[in-house]
Amino acid sequence: MKIEDVVLTPVAFADPPLLNVMGVHEPFALRSVVQVRCEDGVVGLGESYGDAAFLGEVRKVVPELAGHDVFDLPGLKRIVTKALAGTVLTDAHGLIGGFSIRKTIASVYALFEVACLDAQGHYLGRPVADLLGGKARDAVDFSAYLFYKYGAHIGAQEDSWGEVVTPEQLVGEAKRMVEEYGFRSIKLKGGVFEPAQEVDGIRALAEAFPGHPLRIDPNAAWTVETSIRVAEELDGVLEYLEDPTPGIEGMAKVAERASMPLATNMCVVNFGDIEPAFRARAIGVLLSDHHFWGGMRDTQALSVTCESFGVGLSMHSNSHLGISLAAMVHVAAATPHLTYACDTHWPWKTADVIAPGALEFVEGAVKVPEKPGLGIEIDPDALARAHEDFVRCGLTKRDDVTYMRQWTPGFEPNTARW
């Protein structure tokens, strides 16, 4: 089945002022939506990053796809590789590890691979999970993703979540998420305040939600010594400790002393990182992400590798819309070695580009859609509104640091480390 046309639409959607080690989220998150239009009226959907640098690389590939067979994924990889030869994106927000040409190709290819698999599913009348080998589970568990946050963006009214900077406010945020979505695991984005304050937050969550697995991710904001101390203080409390300190070497030192497994999406970000990290026993859980690991099939290959070496697997999340959530659900469902609930930013958004009803959270899990492809449909009016927001907001990249300086002049990311 040949591709006739590819439509790339940059979009933006409202994002709350969520805090992290690099600063604070701007008022809009940026994404890209691709529609691969094929013979017989079949359309495949994909979603990924929406910053100007990524869009620029995607646009190099789009003109090369007309006439390509959506079932020829190796050929798709060759097209992407040729179009992007010598280009390296950058990890502008500093939260998912560095970029290389290999990672750049993988991230751009993943956008089109998802769209081609969606198109294949529509053509064959089968869900994408079936194309990936079939479901290992009927529903995919997700974790509540808590953030410290300001009450409102500058010049705006307070949002429905309000300010969250204390342990008590953190518990309130978690209660709302658990009540609305039924999450059975809880993750806190740390690296914002002194470690002692964030330890108090985790302890407050443990008291309020006994039996809920807990995680904290300070995005490598702590020294090795601080990481070991926090691991000792939270012994028996955390399910895993995510990226407490930078680099494979630092993580390995913490892992030697920590009772809980260490997880990462920062020091192991492509297949070249696996050998040194696994050899050093630096991590016990790898957070996959089809957006930058090279798509859905490479995510499954990553899973087999992790299982072979006794490393657990979960799934990383960034601000995303429904196309990405659907892709996450399908690949997670078809990946037997998925040992922890996945991350998702889903509760933080208030709009989408897909028709409602296809993806629902029940007891913290999303049932795998049974309709062909990803099981979702684009909402043309919602897509048009999201594109208008992209044009209006004027943002071209994610820049938590500069936006944070509007609150705290002279702010610098925590490169000195706690």
Short mmCIF file of C-alpha atoms in Angstrom, two decimals:
data_model
loop_
_atom_site.label_atom_id
_atom_site.label_comp_id
_atom_site.label_asym_id
_atom_site.label_seq_id
_atom_site.Cartn_x
_atom_site.Cartn_y
_atom_site.Cartn_z
CA MET A 1 0.00 0.00 0.00
CA LYS A 2 1.66 3.17 -1.25
CA ILE A 3 1.88 6.53 0.47
CA GLU A 4 0.26 9.27 -1.58
CA ASP A 5 0.78 12.27 0.69
CA VAL A 6 2.10 13.20 4.15
CA VAL A 7 0.65 16.09 6.15
CA LEU A 8 2.67 17.46 9.07
CA THR A 9 0.82 19.71 11.53
CA PRO A 10 2.62 21.45 14.41
CA VAL A 11 0.30 21.86 17.40
CA ALA A 12 0.34 23.36 20.88
CA PHE A 13 -1.78 22.74 23.95
CA ALA A 14 -2.03 24.37 27.37
CA ASP A 15 0.49 23.16 29.93
CA PRO A 16 0.44 24.05 33.66
CA PRO A 17 3.46 25.67 35.37
CA LEU A 18 5.05 22.37 36.40
CA LEU A 19 8.42 22.58 38.14
CA ASN A 20 11.54 20.52 37.50
CA VAL A 21 15.30 20.81 37.87
CA MET A 22 15.53 22.90 34.68
CA GLY A 23 12.88 25.42 35.74
CA VAL A 24 9.17 25.51 34.93
CA HIS A 25 6.94 24.49 32.01
CA GLU A 26 5.84 27.30 29.72
CA PRO A 27 2.13 27.97 29.08
CA PHE A 28 2.06 25.70 26.02
CA ALA A 29 3.56 22.33 25.16
CA LEU A 30 4.55 21.72 21.54
CA ARG A 31 3.86 18.55 19.56
CA SER A 32 3.76 17.44 15.93
CA VAL A 33 1.01 15.40 14.30
CA VAL A 34 1.64 13.52 11.07
CA GLN A 35 -1.03 12.07 8.79
CA VAL A 36 0.27 9.54 6.28
CA ARG A 37 -2.34 9.36 3.53
CA CYS A 38 -2.30 6.20 1.45
CA GLU A 39 -4.13 4.47 -1.34
CA ASP A 40 -7.73 3.42 -0.74
CA GLY A 41 -8.24 6.40 1.59
CA VAL A 42 -6.24 4.85 4.45
CA VAL A 43 -4.68 7.37 6.84
CA GLY A 44 -2.05 6.58 9.48
CA LEU A 45 -1.45 8.86 12.47
CA GLY A 46 1.74 9.68 14.35
CA GLU A 47 2.71 12.16 17.08
CA SER A 48 6.01 13.34 18.48
CA TYR A 49 7.97 16.41 19.56
CA GLY A 50 7.00 19.81 18.17
CA ASP A 51 9.99 22.11 18.61
CA ALA A 52 11.41 23.89 15.57
CA ALA A 53 14.56 21.76 15.42
CA PHE A 54 12.62 18.50 15.33
CA LEU A 55 10.09 19.84 12.83
CA GLY A 56 12.95 20.91 10.60
CA GLU A 57 14.32 17.37 10.49
CA VAL A 58 10.88 15.84 9.89
CA ARG A 59 10.30 18.21 6.97
CA LYS A 60 13.44 16.84 5.30
CA VAL A 61 11.84 13.39 5.25
CA VAL A 62 8.26 14.26 4.23
CA PRO A 63 8.96 14.90 0.49
CA GLU A 64 10.79 11.57 0.19
CA LEU A 65 7.84 9.39 1.28
CA ALA A 66 5.42 9.62 -1.65
CA GLY A 67 5.19 6.25 -3.34
CA HIS A 68 6.76 4.34 -0.46
CA ASP A 69 5.02 1.17 0.75
CA VAL A 70 3.85 1.54 4.36
CA PHE A 71 4.66 -2.15 4.95
CA ASP A 72 8.33 -1.57 4.09
CA LEU A 73 9.64 -0.34 7.44
CA PRO A 74 13.32 -1.15 6.70
CA GLY A 75 12.97 0.96 3.57
CA LEU A 76 11.42 3.72 5.67
CA LYS A 77 14.47 3.64 7.95
CA ARG A 78 16.75 3.97 4.92
CA ILE A 79 14.81 6.99 3.66
CA VAL A 80 15.04 8.71 7.05
CA THR A 81 18.72 7.90 7.43
CA LYS A 82 19.57 9.29 3.99
CA ALA A 83 17.50 12.44 4.50
CA LEU A 84 19.07 13.21 7.87
CA ALA A 85 22.68 12.26 7.15
CA GLY A 86 24.99 14.35 9.32
CA THR A 87 22.23 16.04 11.33
CA VAL A 88 22.20 15.94 15.13
CA LEU A 89 19.38 17.36 17.23
CA THR A 90 20.10 18.67 20.72
CA ASP A 91 18.52 17.85 24.07
CA ALA A 92 17.59 21.48 24.63
CA HIS A 93 15.76 20.96 27.93
CA GLY A 94 18.40 18.63 29.38
CA LEU A 95 16.00 16.01 30.68
CA ILE A 96 16.42 13.00 28.36
CA GLY A 97 20.16 12.70 27.88
CA GLY A 98 22.27 13.90 24.97
CA PHE A 99 21.55 13.45 21.29
CA SER A 100 23.60 11.79 18.56
CA ILE A 101 22.99 11.17 14.86
CA ARG A 102 21.77 7.69 15.82
CA LYS A 103 19.27 9.10 18.28
CA THR A 104 18.16 11.82 15.88
CA ILE A 105 17.41 9.25 13.18
CA ALA A 106 15.64 7.03 15.72
CA SER A 107 13.37 9.83 16.96
CA VAL A 108 12.36 11.03 13.47
CA TYR A 109 11.89 7.47 12.19
CA ALA A 110 9.66 6.64 15.20
CA LEU A 111 7.15 9.31 14.21
CA PHE A 112 6.67 7.79 10.76
CA GLU A 113 6.88 4.18 11.94
CA VAL A 114 3.89 4.69 14.23
CA ALA A 115 1.91 6.30 11.40
CA CYS A 116 2.80 3.44 9.03
CA LEU A 117 1.80 0.81 11.59
CA ASP A 118 -1.48 2.64 12.15
CA ALA A 119 -2.07 2.63 8.38
CA GLN A 120 -1.18 -1.07 8.17
CA GLY A 121 -3.70 -1.83 10.90
CA HIS A 122 -6.46 0.04 9.13
CA TYR A 123 -5.68 -1.72 5.85
CA LEU A 124 -5.67 -5.17 7.47
CA GLY A 125 -8.50 -4.50 9.89
CA ARG A 126 -6.34 -5.37 12.93
CA PRO A 127 -5.14 -3.40 15.98
CA VAL A 128 -1.49 -2.33 16.02
CA ALA A 129 -0.90 -4.57 19.05
CA ASP A 130 -1.68 -7.54 16.80
CA LEU A 131 0.88 -6.35 14.26
CA LEU A 132 3.44 -6.29 17.07
CA GLY A 133 2.82 -9.93 17.92
CA GLY A 134 -0.39 -9.79 19.91
CA LYS A 135 -1.44 -8.62 23.35
CA ALA A 136 0.39 -9.80 26.45
CA ARG A 137 -2.17 -7.84 28.50
CA ASP A 138 -5.60 -6.39 27.82
CA ALA A 139 -4.98 -3.13 29.66
CA VAL A 140 -1.84 -1.12 30.44
CA ASP A 141 -1.18 0.25 33.92
CA PHE A 142 -0.05 3.85 34.32
CA SER A 143 1.29 5.80 37.27
CA ALA A 144 0.12 9.13 38.68
CA TYR A 145 2.78 11.67 37.72
CA LEU A 146 3.01 14.34 40.42
CA PHE A 147 4.76 17.66 40.03
CA TYR A 148 5.53 20.54 42.30
CA LYS A 149 3.96 23.54 40.59
CA TYR A 150 3.10 27.18 40.76
CA GLY A 151 -0.57 28.09 41.08
CA ALA A 152 -0.76 29.91 37.77
CA HIS A 153 1.24 31.11 34.82
CA ILE A 154 2.38 34.72 35.00
CA GLY A 155 -0.57 37.02 34.39
CA ALA A 156 -3.13 34.18 34.42
CA GLN A 157 -5.74 33.05 36.92
CA GLU A 158 -4.92 30.12 39.20
CA ASP A 159 -5.51 26.80 37.49
CA SER A 160 -7.68 24.01 38.89
CA TRP A 161 -4.70 22.27 40.51
CA GLY A 162 -3.48 25.32 42.38
CA GLU A 163 -0.07 25.71 43.99
CA VAL A 164 1.77 22.57 45.04
CA VAL A 165 4.98 23.18 47.01
CA THR A 166 4.39 21.48 50.38
CA PRO A 167 3.96 17.82 51.36
CA GLU A 168 0.33 18.53 52.25
CA GLN A 169 -0.38 20.08 48.85
CA LEU A 170 1.41 17.18 47.19
CA VAL A 171 -0.90 14.71 48.93
CA GLY A 172 -3.89 16.74 47.78
CA GLU A 173 -2.67 16.63 44.18
CA ALA A 174 -2.19 12.87 44.44
CA LYS A 175 -5.66 12.34 45.93
CA ARG A 176 -7.26 14.14 43.01
CA MET A 177 -5.33 12.07 40.47
CA VAL A 178 -6.07 8.80 42.22
CA GLU A 179 -9.76 9.65 42.61
CA GLU A 180 -10.17 10.74 38.97
CA TYR A 181 -8.01 8.11 37.26
CA GLY A 182 -7.65 5.28 39.77
CA PHE A 183 -3.84 5.23 39.60
CA ARG A 184 -2.28 2.52 41.75
CA SER A 185 1.32 3.77 41.49
CA ILE A 186 2.63 7.27 42.18
CA LYS A 187 5.68 9.11 40.83
CA LEU A 188 7.02 12.48 41.98
CA LYS A 189 9.10 14.76 39.78
CA GLY A 190 11.82 15.95 42.15
CA GLY A 191 14.99 17.98 41.83
CA VAL A 192 13.05 21.15 42.63
CA PHE A 193 13.64 21.66 46.35
CA GLU A 194 16.24 20.58 48.85
CA PRO A 195 16.31 16.76 49.00
CA ALA A 196 15.09 16.75 52.62
CA GLN A 197 11.89 18.54 51.60
CA GLU A 198 11.26 16.07 48.80
CA VAL A 199 11.91 13.14 51.15
CA ASP A 200 9.23 14.62 53.41
CA GLY A 201 6.91 14.73 50.40
CA ILE A 202 7.49 11.06 49.63
CA ARG A 203 6.91 10.12 53.26
CA ALA A 204 3.66 12.07 53.29
CA LEU A 205 2.55 10.19 50.16
CA ALA A 206 3.51 6.86 51.73
CA GLU A 207 1.38 7.65 54.76
CA ALA A 208 -1.59 8.83 52.68
CA PHE A 209 -1.41 5.97 50.14
CA PRO A 210 -0.28 2.80 51.87
CA GLY A 211 0.24 0.03 49.36
CA HIS A 212 0.80 2.36 46.41
CA PRO A 213 4.28 1.88 44.88
CA LEU A 214 6.17 5.20 45.01
CA ARG A 215 8.94 6.65 42.85
CA ILE A 216 10.86 9.91 42.73
CA ASP A 217 12.77 11.38 39.78
CA PRO A 218 15.07 14.36 40.56
CA ASN A 219 16.50 14.35 37.01
CA ALA A 220 20.08 13.79 38.20
CA ALA A 221 19.98 16.81 40.54
CA TRP A 222 21.82 15.10 43.41
CA THR A 223 25.42 14.16 44.06
CA VAL A 224 26.33 10.52 44.53
CA GLU A 225 26.61 11.08 48.29
CA THR A 226 23.20 12.76 48.52
CA SER A 227 21.65 10.04 46.35
CA ILE A 228 22.96 7.32 48.66
CA ARG A 229 21.70 9.18 51.71
CA VAL A 230 18.22 9.62 50.23
CA ALA A 231 18.15 5.96 49.18
CA GLU A 232 18.95 4.97 52.76
CA GLU A 233 16.31 7.32 54.19
CA LEU A 234 13.67 5.92 51.83
CA ASP A 235 14.64 2.29 52.22
CA GLY A 236 11.45 0.24 52.10
CA VAL A 237 9.44 3.23 50.84
CA LEU A 238 10.40 3.54 47.17
CA GLU A 239 9.57 1.09 44.40
CA TYR A 240 12.52 2.55 42.48
CA LEU A 241 14.70 5.65 42.48
CA GLU A 242 14.94 7.32 39.09
CA ASP A 243 18.02 9.19 37.85
CA PRO A 244 19.20 10.50 41.20
CA THR A 245 22.65 11.46 39.89
CA PRO A 246 24.27 12.05 36.48
CA GLY A 247 25.94 9.45 34.30
CA ILE A 248 26.47 5.72 34.26
CA GLU A 249 29.47 5.89 36.58
CA GLY A 250 27.62 7.92 39.20
CA MET A 251 24.52 5.75 38.97
CA ALA A 252 26.65 2.63 39.42
CA LYS A 253 28.10 4.02 42.65
CA VAL A 254 24.62 4.71 44.01
CA ALA A 255 23.32 1.34 42.86
CA GLU A 256 26.01 -0.41 44.92
CA ARG A 257 24.53 1.08 48.10
CA ALA A 258 20.83 1.53 47.35
CA SER A 259 18.35 -1.13 48.46
CA MET A 260 15.86 -0.26 45.72
CA PRO A 261 16.57 -0.49 41.97
CA LEU A 262 17.68 2.61 40.11
CA ALA A 263 15.77 3.60 36.99
CA THR A 264 16.80 5.85 34.11
CA ASN A 265 15.76 7.64 30.98
CA MET A 266 18.80 9.92 31.11
CA CYS A 267 21.99 7.84 31.21
CA VAL A 268 20.77 5.00 28.96
CA VAL A 269 19.04 6.63 26.00
CA ASN A 270 20.08 4.52 23.00
CA PHE A 271 21.30 1.01 22.28
CA GLY A 272 24.93 2.12 22.50
CA ASP A 273 24.47 2.92 26.19
CA ILE A 274 23.24 -0.53 27.14
CA GLU A 275 26.52 -2.43 27.27
CA PRO A 276 28.40 -0.01 29.58
CA ALA A 277 25.38 0.55 31.84
CA PHE A 278 24.50 -3.12 32.21
CA ARG A 279 28.15 -4.09 32.68
CA ALA A 280 28.47 -1.50 35.47
CA ARG A 281 25.16 -2.66 37.01
CA ALA A 282 24.17 1.00 37.07
CA ILE A 283 20.44 0.48 36.66
CA GLY A 284 17.73 -2.00 37.57
CA VAL A 285 14.92 -0.44 35.53
CA LEU A 286 15.07 1.08 32.05
CA LEU A 287 12.42 3.61 31.07
CA SER A 288 11.69 3.06 27.41
CA ASP A 289 10.13 5.65 25.13
CA HIS A 290 9.23 4.79 21.56
CA HIS A 291 9.61 8.47 20.60
CA PHE A 292 13.39 8.36 21.00
CA TRP A 293 14.26 4.66 21.11
CA GLY A 294 13.41 4.21 17.43
CA GLY A 295 9.74 3.34 17.45
CA MET A 296 7.53 0.50 18.58
CA ARG A 297 9.44 -2.48 17.20
CA ASP A 298 12.75 -1.23 18.60
CA THR A 299 11.03 -0.77 21.96
CA GLN A 300 10.14 -4.45 21.84
CA ALA A 301 13.75 -5.31 20.98
CA LEU A 302 14.84 -3.22 23.95
CA SER A 303 12.48 -5.20 26.15
CA VAL A 304 14.04 -8.52 25.11
CA THR A 305 17.48 -7.12 25.85
CA CYS A 306 16.41 -5.95 29.31
CA GLU A 307 14.78 -9.27 30.13
CA SER A 308 17.92 -11.13 29.04
CA PHE A 309 20.02 -9.17 31.54
CA GLY A 310 17.50 -9.11 34.38
CA VAL A 311 16.72 -5.41 34.03
CA GLY A 312 13.15 -4.23 34.56
CA LEU A 313 11.25 -2.13 32.04
CA SER A 314 8.82 0.76 32.32
CA MET A 315 7.92 3.66 30.06
CA HIS A 316 8.97 7.32 30.15
CA SER A 317 6.56 10.14 29.36
CA ASN A 318 6.70 13.72 28.22
CA SER A 319 3.79 16.12 27.65
CA HIS A 320 1.75 14.32 25.01
CA LEU A 321 -1.63 13.97 23.31
CA GLY A 322 -3.86 11.02 22.49
CA ILE A 323 -2.00 9.68 19.46
CA SER A 324 1.09 9.13 21.59
CA LEU A 325 -0.94 7.60 24.42
CA ALA A 326 -2.54 5.16 21.97
CA ALA A 327 0.88 4.19 20.62
CA MET A 328 2.21 3.74 24.16
CA VAL A 329 -0.74 1.50 25.04
CA HIS A 330 -0.34 -0.72 21.97
CA VAL A 331 3.41 -1.25 22.31
CA ALA A 332 3.14 -1.75 26.08
CA ALA A 333 0.36 -4.28 25.59
CA ALA A 334 2.45 -6.25 23.10
CA THR A 335 5.60 -6.20 25.27
CA PRO A 336 5.50 -9.05 27.82
CA HIS A 337 8.51 -7.82 29.82
CA LEU A 338 6.89 -4.62 31.10
CA THR A 339 7.47 -4.87 34.82
CA TYR A 340 6.28 -1.52 36.15
CA ALA A 341 3.37 0.85 35.53
CA CYS A 342 4.16 3.39 32.79
CA ASP A 343 4.49 7.16 33.18
CA THR A 344 1.98 9.54 31.61
CA HIS A 345 1.35 13.30 31.61
CA TRP A 346 -2.26 12.70 30.53
CA PRO A 347 -3.98 14.30 33.58
CA TRP A 348 -2.16 17.58 33.03
CA LYS A 349 -3.69 18.41 29.64
CA THR A 350 -7.12 19.90 28.97
CA ALA A 351 -7.44 19.40 25.19
CA ASP A 352 -6.60 16.84 22.53
CA VAL A 353 -6.57 16.29 18.78
CA ILE A 354 -8.35 12.92 18.72
CA ALA A 355 -12.06 12.15 18.98
CA PRO A 356 -12.98 11.48 22.63
CA GLY A 357 -13.87 8.10 24.08
CA ALA A 358 -11.23 5.84 22.57
CA LEU A 359 -8.85 5.98 25.54
CA GLU A 360 -10.22 5.79 29.08
CA PHE A 361 -8.47 5.32 32.42
CA VAL A 362 -10.10 2.71 34.64
CA GLU A 363 -8.33 1.84 37.90
CA GLY A 364 -5.20 3.49 36.56
CA ALA A 365 -5.11 1.45 33.36
CA VAL A 366 -6.05 2.02 29.72
CA LYS A 367 -7.70 -0.82 27.84
CA VAL A 368 -6.08 -1.64 24.52
CA PRO A 369 -8.34 -0.31 21.72
CA GLU A 370 -9.88 -3.11 19.67
CA LYS A 371 -10.52 -1.09 16.52
CA PRO A 372 -8.07 -1.28 13.59
CA GLY A 373 -4.76 0.54 13.77
CA LEU A 374 -4.22 2.61 16.88
CA GLY A 375 -7.97 2.58 17.44
CA ILE A 376 -8.32 6.35 17.40
CA GLU A 377 -9.55 9.00 14.98
CA ILE A 378 -8.34 12.53 14.41
CA ASP A 379 -10.75 15.34 15.29
CA PRO A 380 -10.20 17.80 12.39
CA ASP A 381 -11.63 20.79 14.28
CA ALA A 382 -9.57 20.06 17.38
CA LEU A 383 -6.45 19.64 15.24
CA ALA A 384 -7.12 22.99 13.57
CA ARG A 385 -7.54 24.68 16.97
CA ALA A 386 -4.32 23.12 18.26
CA HIS A 387 -2.46 24.35 15.19
CA GLU A 388 -3.89 27.84 15.71
CA ASP A 389 -2.61 27.70 19.29
CA PHE A 390 0.81 26.72 17.94
CA VAL A 391 0.87 29.75 15.65
CA ARG A 392 -0.50 32.10 18.31
CA CYS A 393 1.72 31.04 21.20
CA GLY A 394 4.91 31.90 19.29
CA LEU A 395 7.00 29.21 21.00
CA THR A 396 9.57 27.36 18.92
CA LYS A 397 11.26 25.22 21.57
CA ARG A 398 10.87 24.11 25.15
CA ASP A 399 12.78 26.49 27.39
CA ASP A 400 12.05 25.87 31.07
CA VAL A 401 15.14 27.84 32.13
CA THR A 402 14.30 31.17 30.50
CA TYR A 403 10.68 30.99 31.58
CA MET A 404 11.75 30.29 35.18
CA ARG A 405 13.77 33.52 35.16
CA GLN A 406 10.50 35.45 34.96
CA TRP A 407 9.83 34.16 38.48
CA THR A 408 13.42 34.01 39.71
CA PRO A 409 15.77 36.43 37.93
CA GLY A 410 19.19 34.91 37.45
CA PHE A 411 17.89 31.35 37.88
CA GLU A 412 20.29 28.67 36.70
CA PRO A 413 19.58 24.92 36.45
CA ASN A 414 20.91 22.88 39.33
CA THR A 415 24.20 21.96 37.70
CA ALA A 416 26.09 22.35 41.01
CA ARG A 417 23.96 19.50 42.40
CA TRP A 418 22.61 19.01 45.88
#
